[in-house]
mmCIF file of C-alpha atoms in Angstrom:
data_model
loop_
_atom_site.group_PDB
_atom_site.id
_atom_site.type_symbol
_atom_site.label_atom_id
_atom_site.label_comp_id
_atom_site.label_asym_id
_atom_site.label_seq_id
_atom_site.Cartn_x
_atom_site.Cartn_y
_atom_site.Cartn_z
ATOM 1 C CA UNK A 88 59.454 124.864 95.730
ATOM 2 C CA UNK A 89 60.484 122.748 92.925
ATOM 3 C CA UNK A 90 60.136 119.056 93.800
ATOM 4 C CA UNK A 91 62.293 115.753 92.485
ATOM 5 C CA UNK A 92 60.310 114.817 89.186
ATOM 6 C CA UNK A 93 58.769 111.793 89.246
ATOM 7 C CA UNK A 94 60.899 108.896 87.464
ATOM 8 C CA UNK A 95 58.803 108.258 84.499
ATOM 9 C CA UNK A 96 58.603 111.984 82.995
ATOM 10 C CA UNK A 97 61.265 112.519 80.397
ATOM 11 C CA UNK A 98 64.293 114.097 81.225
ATOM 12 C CA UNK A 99 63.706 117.174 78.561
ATOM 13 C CA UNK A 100 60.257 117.712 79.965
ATOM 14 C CA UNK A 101 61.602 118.158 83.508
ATOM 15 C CA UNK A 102 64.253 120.290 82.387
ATOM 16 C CA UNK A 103 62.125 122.683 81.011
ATOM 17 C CA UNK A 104 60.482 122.916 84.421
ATOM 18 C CA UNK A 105 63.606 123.478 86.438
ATOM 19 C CA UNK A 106 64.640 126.106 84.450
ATOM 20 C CA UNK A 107 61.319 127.580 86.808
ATOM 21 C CA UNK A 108 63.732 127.094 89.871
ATOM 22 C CA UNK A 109 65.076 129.863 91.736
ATOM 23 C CA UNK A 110 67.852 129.646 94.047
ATOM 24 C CA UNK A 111 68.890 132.509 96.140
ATOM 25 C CA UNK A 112 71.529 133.750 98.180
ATOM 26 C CA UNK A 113 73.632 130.630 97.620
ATOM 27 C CA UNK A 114 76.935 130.821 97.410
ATOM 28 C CA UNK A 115 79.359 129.951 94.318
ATOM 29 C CA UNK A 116 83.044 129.383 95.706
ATOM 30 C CA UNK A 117 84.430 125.905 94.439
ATOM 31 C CA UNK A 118 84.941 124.088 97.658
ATOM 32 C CA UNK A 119 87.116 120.811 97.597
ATOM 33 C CA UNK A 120 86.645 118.281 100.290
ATOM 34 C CA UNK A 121 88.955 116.158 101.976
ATOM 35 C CA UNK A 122 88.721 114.744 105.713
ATOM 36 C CA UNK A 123 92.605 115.470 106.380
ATOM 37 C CA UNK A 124 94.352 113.692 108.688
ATOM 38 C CA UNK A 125 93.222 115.445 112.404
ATOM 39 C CA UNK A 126 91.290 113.041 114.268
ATOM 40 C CA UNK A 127 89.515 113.502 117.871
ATOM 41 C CA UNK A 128 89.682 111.600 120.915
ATOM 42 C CA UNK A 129 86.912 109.394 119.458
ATOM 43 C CA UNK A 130 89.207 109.142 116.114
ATOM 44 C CA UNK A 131 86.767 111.223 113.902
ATOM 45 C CA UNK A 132 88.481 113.187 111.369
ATOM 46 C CA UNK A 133 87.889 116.855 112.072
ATOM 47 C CA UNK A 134 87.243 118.056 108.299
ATOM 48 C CA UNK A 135 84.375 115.540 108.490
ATOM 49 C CA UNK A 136 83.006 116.905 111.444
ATOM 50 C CA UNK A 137 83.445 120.430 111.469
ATOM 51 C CA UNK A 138 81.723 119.883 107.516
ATOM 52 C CA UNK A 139 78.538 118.287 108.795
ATOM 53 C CA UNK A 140 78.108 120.614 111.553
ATOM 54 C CA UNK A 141 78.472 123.244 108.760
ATOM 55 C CA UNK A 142 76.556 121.986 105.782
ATOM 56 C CA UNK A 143 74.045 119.212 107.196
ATOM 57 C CA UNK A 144 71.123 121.924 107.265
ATOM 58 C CA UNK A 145 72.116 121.783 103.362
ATOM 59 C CA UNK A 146 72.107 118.206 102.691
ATOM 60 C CA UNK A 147 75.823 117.715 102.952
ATOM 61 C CA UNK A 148 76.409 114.033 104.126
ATOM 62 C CA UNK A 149 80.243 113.670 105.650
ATOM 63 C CA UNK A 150 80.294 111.567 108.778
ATOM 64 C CA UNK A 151 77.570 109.773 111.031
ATOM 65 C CA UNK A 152 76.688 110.174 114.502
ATOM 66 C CA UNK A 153 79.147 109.885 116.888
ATOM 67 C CA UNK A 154 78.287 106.907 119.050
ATOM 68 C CA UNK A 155 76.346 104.919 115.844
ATOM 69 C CA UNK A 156 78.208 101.854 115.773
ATOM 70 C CA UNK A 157 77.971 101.920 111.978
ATOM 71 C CA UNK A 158 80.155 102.421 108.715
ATOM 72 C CA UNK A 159 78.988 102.814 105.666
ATOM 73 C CA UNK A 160 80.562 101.553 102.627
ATOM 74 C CA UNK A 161 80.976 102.924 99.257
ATOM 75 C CA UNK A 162 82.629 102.849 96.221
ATOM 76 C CA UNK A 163 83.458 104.793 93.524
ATOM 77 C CA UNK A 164 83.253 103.414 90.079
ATOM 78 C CA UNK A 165 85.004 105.712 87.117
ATOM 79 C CA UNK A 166 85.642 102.384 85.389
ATOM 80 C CA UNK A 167 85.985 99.282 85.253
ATOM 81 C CA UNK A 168 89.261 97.481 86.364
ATOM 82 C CA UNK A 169 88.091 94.117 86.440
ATOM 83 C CA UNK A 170 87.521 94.189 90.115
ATOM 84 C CA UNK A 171 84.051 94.848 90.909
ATOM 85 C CA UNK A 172 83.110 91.177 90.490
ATOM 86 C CA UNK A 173 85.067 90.313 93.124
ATOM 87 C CA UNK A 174 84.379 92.906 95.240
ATOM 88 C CA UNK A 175 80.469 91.850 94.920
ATOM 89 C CA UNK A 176 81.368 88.462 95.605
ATOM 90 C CA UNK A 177 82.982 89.265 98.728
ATOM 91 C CA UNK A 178 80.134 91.621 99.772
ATOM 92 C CA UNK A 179 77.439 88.493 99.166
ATOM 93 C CA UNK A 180 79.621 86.024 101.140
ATOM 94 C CA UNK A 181 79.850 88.789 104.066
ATOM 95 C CA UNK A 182 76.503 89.583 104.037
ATOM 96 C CA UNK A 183 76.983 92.968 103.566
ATOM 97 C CA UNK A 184 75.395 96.248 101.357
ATOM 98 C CA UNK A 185 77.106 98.550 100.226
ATOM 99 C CA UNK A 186 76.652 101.511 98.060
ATOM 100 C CA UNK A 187 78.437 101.849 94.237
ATOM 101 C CA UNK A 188 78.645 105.112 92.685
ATOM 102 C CA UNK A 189 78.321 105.029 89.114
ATOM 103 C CA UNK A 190 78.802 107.586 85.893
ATOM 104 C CA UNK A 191 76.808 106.712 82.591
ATOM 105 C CA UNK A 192 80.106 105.658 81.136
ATOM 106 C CA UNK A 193 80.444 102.489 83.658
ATOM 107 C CA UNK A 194 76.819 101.815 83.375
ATOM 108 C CA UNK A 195 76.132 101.566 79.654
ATOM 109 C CA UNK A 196 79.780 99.997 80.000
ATOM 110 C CA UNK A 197 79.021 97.784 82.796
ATOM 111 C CA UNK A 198 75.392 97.088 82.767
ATOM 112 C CA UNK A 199 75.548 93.244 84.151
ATOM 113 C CA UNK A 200 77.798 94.701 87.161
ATOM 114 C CA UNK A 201 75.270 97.207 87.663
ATOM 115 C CA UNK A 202 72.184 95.249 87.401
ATOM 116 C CA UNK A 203 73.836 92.511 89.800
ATOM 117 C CA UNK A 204 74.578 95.646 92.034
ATOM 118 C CA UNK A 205 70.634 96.222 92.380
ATOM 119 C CA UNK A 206 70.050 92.393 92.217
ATOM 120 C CA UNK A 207 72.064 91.958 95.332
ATOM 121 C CA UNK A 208 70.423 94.437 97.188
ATOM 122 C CA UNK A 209 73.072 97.417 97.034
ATOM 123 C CA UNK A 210 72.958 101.026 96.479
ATOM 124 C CA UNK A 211 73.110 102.625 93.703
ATOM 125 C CA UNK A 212 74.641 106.463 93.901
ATOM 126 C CA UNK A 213 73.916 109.099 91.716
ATOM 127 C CA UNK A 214 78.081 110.035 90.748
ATOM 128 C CA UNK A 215 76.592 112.556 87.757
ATOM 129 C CA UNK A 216 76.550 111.691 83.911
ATOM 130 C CA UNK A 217 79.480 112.557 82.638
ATOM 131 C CA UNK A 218 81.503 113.751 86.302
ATOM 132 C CA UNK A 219 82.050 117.484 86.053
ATOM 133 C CA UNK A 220 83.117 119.774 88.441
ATOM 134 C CA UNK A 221 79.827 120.462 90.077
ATOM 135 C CA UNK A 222 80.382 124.035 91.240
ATOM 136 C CA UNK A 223 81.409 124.626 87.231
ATOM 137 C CA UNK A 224 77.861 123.783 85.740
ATOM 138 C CA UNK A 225 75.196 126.136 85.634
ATOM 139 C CA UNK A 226 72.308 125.296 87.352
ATOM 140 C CA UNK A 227 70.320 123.984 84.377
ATOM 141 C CA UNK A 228 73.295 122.023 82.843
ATOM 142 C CA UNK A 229 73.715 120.670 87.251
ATOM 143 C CA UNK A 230 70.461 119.264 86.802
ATOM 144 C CA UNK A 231 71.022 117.723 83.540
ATOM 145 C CA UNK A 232 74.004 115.916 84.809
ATOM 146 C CA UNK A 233 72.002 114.796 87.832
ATOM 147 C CA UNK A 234 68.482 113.764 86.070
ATOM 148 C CA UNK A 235 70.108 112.322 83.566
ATOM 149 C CA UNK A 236 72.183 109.581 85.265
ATOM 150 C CA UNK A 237 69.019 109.032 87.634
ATOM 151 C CA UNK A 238 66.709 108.444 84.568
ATOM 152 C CA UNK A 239 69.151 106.234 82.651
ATOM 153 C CA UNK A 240 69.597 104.108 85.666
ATOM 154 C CA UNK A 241 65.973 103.859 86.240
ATOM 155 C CA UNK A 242 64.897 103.305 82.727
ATOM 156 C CA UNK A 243 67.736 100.316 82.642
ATOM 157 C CA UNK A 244 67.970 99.066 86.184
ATOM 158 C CA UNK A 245 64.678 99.634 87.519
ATOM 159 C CA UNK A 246 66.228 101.426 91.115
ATOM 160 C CA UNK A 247 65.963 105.102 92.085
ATOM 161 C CA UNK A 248 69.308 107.011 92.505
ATOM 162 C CA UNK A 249 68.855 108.832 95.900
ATOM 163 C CA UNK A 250 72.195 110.065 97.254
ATOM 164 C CA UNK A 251 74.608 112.349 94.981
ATOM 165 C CA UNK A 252 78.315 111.887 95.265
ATOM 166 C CA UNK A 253 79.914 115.196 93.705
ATOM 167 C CA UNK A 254 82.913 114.207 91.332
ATOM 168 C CA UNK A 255 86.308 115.110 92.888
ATOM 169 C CA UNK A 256 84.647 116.099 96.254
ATOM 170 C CA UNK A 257 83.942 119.472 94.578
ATOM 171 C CA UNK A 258 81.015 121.359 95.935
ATOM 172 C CA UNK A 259 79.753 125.135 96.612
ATOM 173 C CA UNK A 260 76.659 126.032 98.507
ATOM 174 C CA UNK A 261 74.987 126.883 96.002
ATOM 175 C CA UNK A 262 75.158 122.538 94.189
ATOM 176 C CA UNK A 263 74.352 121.284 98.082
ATOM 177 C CA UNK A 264 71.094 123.651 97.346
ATOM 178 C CA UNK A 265 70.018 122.518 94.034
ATOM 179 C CA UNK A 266 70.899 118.807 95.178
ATOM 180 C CA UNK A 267 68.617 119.037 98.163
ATOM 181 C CA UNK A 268 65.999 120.851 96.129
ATOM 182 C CA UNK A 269 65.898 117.800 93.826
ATOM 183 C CA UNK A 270 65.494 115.670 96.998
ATOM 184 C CA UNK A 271 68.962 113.999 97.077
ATOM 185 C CA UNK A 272 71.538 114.263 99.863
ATOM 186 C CA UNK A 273 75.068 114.647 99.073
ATOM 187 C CA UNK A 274 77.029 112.064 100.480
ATOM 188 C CA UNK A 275 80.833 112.483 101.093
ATOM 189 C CA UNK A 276 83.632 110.724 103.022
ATOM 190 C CA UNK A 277 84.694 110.506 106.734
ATOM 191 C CA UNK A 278 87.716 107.892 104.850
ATOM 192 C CA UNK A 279 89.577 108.051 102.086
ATOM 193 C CA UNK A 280 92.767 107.039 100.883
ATOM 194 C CA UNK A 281 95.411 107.150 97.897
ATOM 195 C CA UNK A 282 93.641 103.894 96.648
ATOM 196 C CA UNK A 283 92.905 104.973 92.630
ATOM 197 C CA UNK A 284 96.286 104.807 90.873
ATOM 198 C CA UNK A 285 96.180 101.080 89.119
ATOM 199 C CA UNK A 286 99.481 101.269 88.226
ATOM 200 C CA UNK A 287 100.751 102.608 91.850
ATOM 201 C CA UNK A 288 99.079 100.278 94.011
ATOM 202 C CA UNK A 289 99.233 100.493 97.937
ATOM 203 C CA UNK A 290 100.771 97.331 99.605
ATOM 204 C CA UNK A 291 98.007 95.508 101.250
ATOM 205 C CA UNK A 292 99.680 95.181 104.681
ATOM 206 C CA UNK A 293 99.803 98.754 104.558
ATOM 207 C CA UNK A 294 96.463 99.470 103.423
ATOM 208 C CA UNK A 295 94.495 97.003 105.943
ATOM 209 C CA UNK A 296 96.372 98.816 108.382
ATOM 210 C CA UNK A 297 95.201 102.754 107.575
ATOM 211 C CA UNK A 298 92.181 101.301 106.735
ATOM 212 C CA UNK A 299 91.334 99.683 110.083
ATOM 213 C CA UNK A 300 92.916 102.503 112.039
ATOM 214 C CA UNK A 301 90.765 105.010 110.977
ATOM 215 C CA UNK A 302 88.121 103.125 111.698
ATOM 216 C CA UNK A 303 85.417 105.152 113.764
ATOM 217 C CA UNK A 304 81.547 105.643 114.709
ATOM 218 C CA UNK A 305 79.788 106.751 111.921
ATOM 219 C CA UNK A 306 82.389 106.519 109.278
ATOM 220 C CA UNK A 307 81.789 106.630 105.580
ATOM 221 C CA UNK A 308 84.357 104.895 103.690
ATOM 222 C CA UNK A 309 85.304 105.685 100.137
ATOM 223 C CA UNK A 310 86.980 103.059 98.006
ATOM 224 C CA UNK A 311 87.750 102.967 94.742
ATOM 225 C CA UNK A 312 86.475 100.078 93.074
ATOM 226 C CA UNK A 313 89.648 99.819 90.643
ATOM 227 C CA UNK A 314 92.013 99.045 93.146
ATOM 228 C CA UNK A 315 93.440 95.478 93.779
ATOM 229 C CA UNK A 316 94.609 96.182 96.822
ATOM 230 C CA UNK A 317 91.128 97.126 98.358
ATOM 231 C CA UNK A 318 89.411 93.631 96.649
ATOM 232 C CA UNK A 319 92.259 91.888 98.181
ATOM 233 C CA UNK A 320 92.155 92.851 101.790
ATOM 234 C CA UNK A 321 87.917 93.458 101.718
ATOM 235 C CA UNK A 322 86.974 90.804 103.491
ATOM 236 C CA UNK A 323 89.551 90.876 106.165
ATOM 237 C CA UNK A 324 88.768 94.946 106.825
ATOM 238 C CA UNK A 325 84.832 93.543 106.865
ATOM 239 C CA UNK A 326 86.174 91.364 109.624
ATOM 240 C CA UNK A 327 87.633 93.871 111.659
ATOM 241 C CA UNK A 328 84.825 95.964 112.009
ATOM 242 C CA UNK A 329 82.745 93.467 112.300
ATOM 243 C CA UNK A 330 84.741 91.795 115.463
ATOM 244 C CA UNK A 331 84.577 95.775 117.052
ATOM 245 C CA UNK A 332 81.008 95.936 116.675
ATOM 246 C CA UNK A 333 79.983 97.671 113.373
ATOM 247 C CA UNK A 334 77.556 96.944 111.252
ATOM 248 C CA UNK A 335 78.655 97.345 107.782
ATOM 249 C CA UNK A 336 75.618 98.575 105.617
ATOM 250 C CA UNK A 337 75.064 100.982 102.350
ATOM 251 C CA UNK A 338 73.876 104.619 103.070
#
């Protein structure tokens, strides 16, 4: 069974061996994710669920354990919106890890937000090189995007990507295979939220309000780390959960 290469061997090399990779009897249908808006009497969203009782065995990542008085925090980074400073500001006053997941774009854009990222003590998520549709790329062309994020990040940043988040939620069998083969987990959402358009910006009233509401065991929250509203209203949401409970960490 082919094995995560070890960080260190160049990208090309590794290639070469995963084109030695087999996978079978996995399917190829474009799946694409979202939690919807059906919740059960614990207020879990029911996509998330009824997706990690169906793809866990896979590596699929959508919701914690119900019970785990825990949410994990994450957030997307396409770009830069002048934001993310903040945001890690916020994070170090609160105490709190989170996890940031990052294209090569942002981080030979961004590299002193990344390297404070790993400085601080967050995550830092595999979000593919150049953020494909997963289920579109061949399996050789699925690892390239995938090894060579993780390599870049290493080779600049010193820190391991572990967990995969697949660009637009878009997955198949057949990518949750080839992740796990490579020894990452695929991590999705148990929360999201219309929170991306810079120039259509929720109100933050509104916002702190579906935020907190959805608010459940095991949750994995997406945010978009270009949105004003969600640097605005991040401490007081940390607050919230904190004052129910949660522990706020990374996954």
């Amino acid at each position: 069974m082919f094995k995560k290469a070890i960080i260190g061997i160049k990208a090309a090399a590794v290639i070469t061996a995963f084109a030695a990779l087999t996978v079978t009897a996995a399917a190829d249908e474009k799946i694409g994710y979202g939690q919807g808006v059906i919740v059960d009497g614990d207020n879990r969203p029911v996509g998330a669920t009824d997706a990690q009782e169906k793809y866990s065995a896979l590596g699929g990542v959508f919701i914690g354990e119900q019970g785990e008085k825990r949410i994990y925090l994450t957030f997307d980074e396409g770009y830069e919106n002048g934001c993310t400073s903040d945001i890690l500001n916020i994070l170090n006053a609160k105490g709190v890890s989170a996890t940031f997941y990052i294209t090569y774009d942002y981080a030979a854009r961004n590299p002193e937000l990344v390297a404070r990222m790993a400085a601080e003590g967050h995550k830092i998520g595999n979000h593919t090189y150049s953020h494909p549709s997963l289920p579109d790329c061949t399996d050789e062309e699925f690892f390239d995007e995938v090894i060579r994020l993780e390599q870049y990040v290493y080779d600049n940043f010193g820190v391991k990507t572990e967990t995969l988040r697949p660009p637009m939620g878009e997955f198949s069998t057949r990518t949750l295979t080839l992740a796990k083969e490579m020894g990452y987990k695929t991590v999705f959402w148990s929360f999201a939220y219309a929170d991306w358009e810079t120039d259509n910006q929720p109100n933050p009233a509104e916002a702190y309000k579906k935020i907190t509401a959805a608010t459940h065991d095991g949750a994995i929250y997406l945010l978009h780390a270009v949105s004003k509203t969600n640097t605005a209203i991040l401490g007081d949401v940390i607050d919230y959960w904190r004052a129910r409970g949660y522990e706020i960490t990374a996954i």
